[in-house]
Amino acid sequence: MTTTLIKGGTVVSATGRVQADVLIEGDRIAGLLQPGTTSAGLGGLEQSVDRVIDATGKYVIPGGIDPHTHMQMPFGGTEACDTFETGTRAAAWGGTTTIIDFAIQRYGERVMDGLAQWHEWANGNCAIDYGFHQIIGGIDDDSLAVMRRLPEEGVTSFKLFMAYPGVFYSDDAQIFKAMQVGAETGLMTMMHAENGPVIDILAAQLADAGKLSPYYHGISRVWQMEEEATHRAIMLSDVTKAPLYIVHVSAKQAVAQVAAARSRGQNVFAETCPQYLYLSLEENLGAPGFEGAKWVCSTPLRSRAEEHQNELWRGLRTGELSLVSTDHCPFCFKGQKEMGKDDFRAIPNGIGSVEHRVDLLYQGVVEGRITVERWVELVSTTPARMFGLYGKKGVIAPGADADIVVYDPNGHTSIGMGKTHHMNMDHSAWEGFEIDGHVDTVLSRGKVIIDGNEYLGAKGDGQFLKRGLTQYLT
Ligand code: DUC
Ligand code: ZN
Ligand code: ZN
C-alpha cells in the first residue's frame, strides 16, 4: 500500500483551518497530524512514507466536486465536445476530483436505457470519480415507475426542464407528478427554471424582426421568465413537499425567490455558475460580429450584470445559494457554435468551465467576498452533502477518500489567449482571465494525478460513485 504525507500546509475545511500534516494510506486519508510530529515524534514517519509532498505556505483542501456537467451530451443538433476522457482530465487540472454528470432519457425512450448509455460512455474513460443525475425528458406512467428504482442505481436526483418545448420540456402536471415521486423517495428534483414556451415566442419574434445575432439570445431569455419559473417550481415543491434544487441561477430576482422559500422553511436549494458571477450580456454576448456565440448558454448572461453578480455573491456568502457548479457544456466555435451564424436560435447552448471553477471561486476569497472556508464549502463540501457523497468525498478526515488539492494562494494562473487550458475546445469563455492562485498538486484516491505542470493520471482511474440521498433533509 502506497503511503503519502502532505506536510507543512494549512488544511482548510468548511468550518475552519488548521496547520496539520495529512497522512494517506492507499486510497484513504489515515489521519491529520500535528505539524512536525511526523519526522520526530512518530519514529521517523516522514522517512518511512513512500512520498512526501511539501505544502508549506499552501492550502490543503478536499478535491473539488462539480455536480453539474454534460460530457459528450447530444444537444442542439450536435454534441458537447468534451468526452468523459477529455473533460474529466481537464477537471483534474483545475482541482476537481469528482463530477456528477447528467444521463438523459428523452421522450419516448426508456429511463434505464439512457442511464445505461451514459455508463457505457463513462466507464473506463474517466480520470476522476463520477456519478450521475438522471434527466427525465418524458414523464409518463412508465418513467414515473422507473424513477422509484433510481436510488438502487446510486442515482438520487433527477432533472426536469421548464424550458425547451419539444426537447426536454415538462409541463406543470408532469412536474407535479414527478415531484410527488421525489417527495415519496427523497430523490432531489433538479430544475431548469425558465418559462420555455414564452421564451420561444420572444425568440421567434426577435428573429422575425431580423434580430439574429448572439446578443438576442440574452434579450429573448428575460429575467422575468426565470423568476416566474423559479417561483412556480417552488410552489409545486411546496404542495408536493418534494426537495427542490434550482440549477444555474443567474437573475437576482430568482435568488430572491429561493431566499424567500428557504426563509419559509422549504427544502429549496440553488446553485449558480462562474459565468453568472463574472460575465455579462452586453460585454460577452454583445461582443462584435458573431464572437458572442462563445457565451450563449441558458439561463443567459444578464444585462446590468453587476447588480445580479453582487446578489449572487451575497447569496453565496449568506447561504441563500448553496454551491457553485459549472454547467460545463462545451461546444467548439468552428463547426458547432457556427451552426447559429445566421440565427442565434441555432447556436448550441453551453459554456465550458470545468477546469476553472475552483480557481474562479477562489477569486471571491481574493476579493473579500467569501472566506476561504466558504470557498471550500461551495466547491467541495456542500456538493458532497447535497448529493449524497459526504464522508467519502468533500472532507479531509480519517477514512475519507484521499481526494486532495494543494492550492497555492500566492501562485498565478493565466487563462491566456490560445490553448492554455486542457478542455477539448478551440476557444475559452475565460480567455484573458488572470487568476490569483494556482492548483499545484491533485490527488485522486491517493494517487497524484496533477504534479505541477505534469498530468500523471490515466483514463479509467475514475470510478462510478453510487450516491446516497441528500443530507440536507430532516
Ligand atoms: N441547461 C443545462 O443545465 N445545461 C445545458 C443547457 C441548458 O440549458
Ligand atoms: Zn439547464
Ligand atoms: Zn446543465
Short mmCIF file of N, CA and C and ligand atoms in Angstrom, two decimals, residues 68 70 73 75 159 161 164 192 247-248 298-299 327 329 349, ligand 1:
data_model
loop_
_atom_site.label_atom_id
_atom_site.label_comp_id
_atom_site.label_asym_id
_atom_site.label_seq_id
_atom_site.Cartn_x
_atom_site.Cartn_y
_atom_site.Cartn_z
N HIS A 68 -22.51 19.45 -11.77
CA HIS A 68 -23.33 19.78 -12.93
C HIS A 68 -22.45 19.87 -14.16
N HIS A 70 -21.90 18.20 -18.42
CA HIS A 70 -22.51 17.49 -19.56
C HIS A 70 -21.40 17.05 -20.51
N MET A 73 -22.54 15.37 -24.29
CA MET A 73 -24.00 15.37 -24.32
C MET A 73 -24.53 15.70 -25.73
N PHE A 75 -26.87 17.47 -27.93
CA PHE A 75 -27.71 18.64 -27.61
C PHE A 75 -27.59 19.67 -28.73
N LYS A 159 -33.48 15.50 -13.09
CA LYS A 159 -33.61 16.88 -13.54
C LYS A 159 -34.75 17.01 -14.54
N PHE A 161 -36.99 20.02 -17.01
CA PHE A 161 -36.82 21.30 -17.71
C PHE A 161 -38.17 21.98 -17.86
N TYR A 164 -37.24 24.55 -23.23
CA TYR A 164 -37.03 23.66 -24.37
C TYR A 164 -38.25 22.81 -24.72
N HIS A 192 -34.39 23.09 -14.31
CA HIS A 192 -34.03 24.21 -15.19
C HIS A 192 -35.26 25.12 -15.19
N VAL A 247 -31.16 24.76 -10.72
CA VAL A 247 -29.82 24.80 -11.35
C VAL A 247 -29.57 26.17 -11.98
N HIS A 248 -28.33 26.45 -12.18
CA HIS A 248 -27.81 27.63 -12.89
C HIS A 248 -28.65 28.91 -12.72
N SER A 298 -27.80 28.85 -21.27
CA SER A 298 -29.10 29.12 -20.65
C SER A 298 -29.13 28.51 -19.26
N THR A 299 -29.60 29.30 -18.30
CA THR A 299 -30.02 30.67 -18.34
C THR A 299 -28.92 31.54 -18.95
N ASP A 327 -22.08 23.80 -14.89
CA ASP A 327 -22.92 23.51 -16.06
C ASP A 327 -22.01 23.39 -17.29
N CYS A 329 -20.75 22.58 -20.47
CA CYS A 329 -21.45 22.06 -21.65
C CYS A 329 -20.77 22.70 -22.87
N ASN A 349 -26.33 25.73 -26.95
CA ASN A 349 -26.28 26.41 -25.64
C ASN A 349 -25.25 25.77 -24.72
N1 DUC B 1 -29.21 23.71 -19.26
C1 DUC B 1 -28.31 22.99 -18.65
O1 DUC B 1 -28.42 22.78 -17.45
N2 DUC B 1 -27.28 22.52 -19.31
C2 DUC B 1 -27.07 22.71 -20.68
C3 DUC B 1 -28.08 23.50 -21.36
C4 DUC B 1 -29.15 24.02 -20.53
O2 DUC B 1 -29.98 24.76 -20.96
#
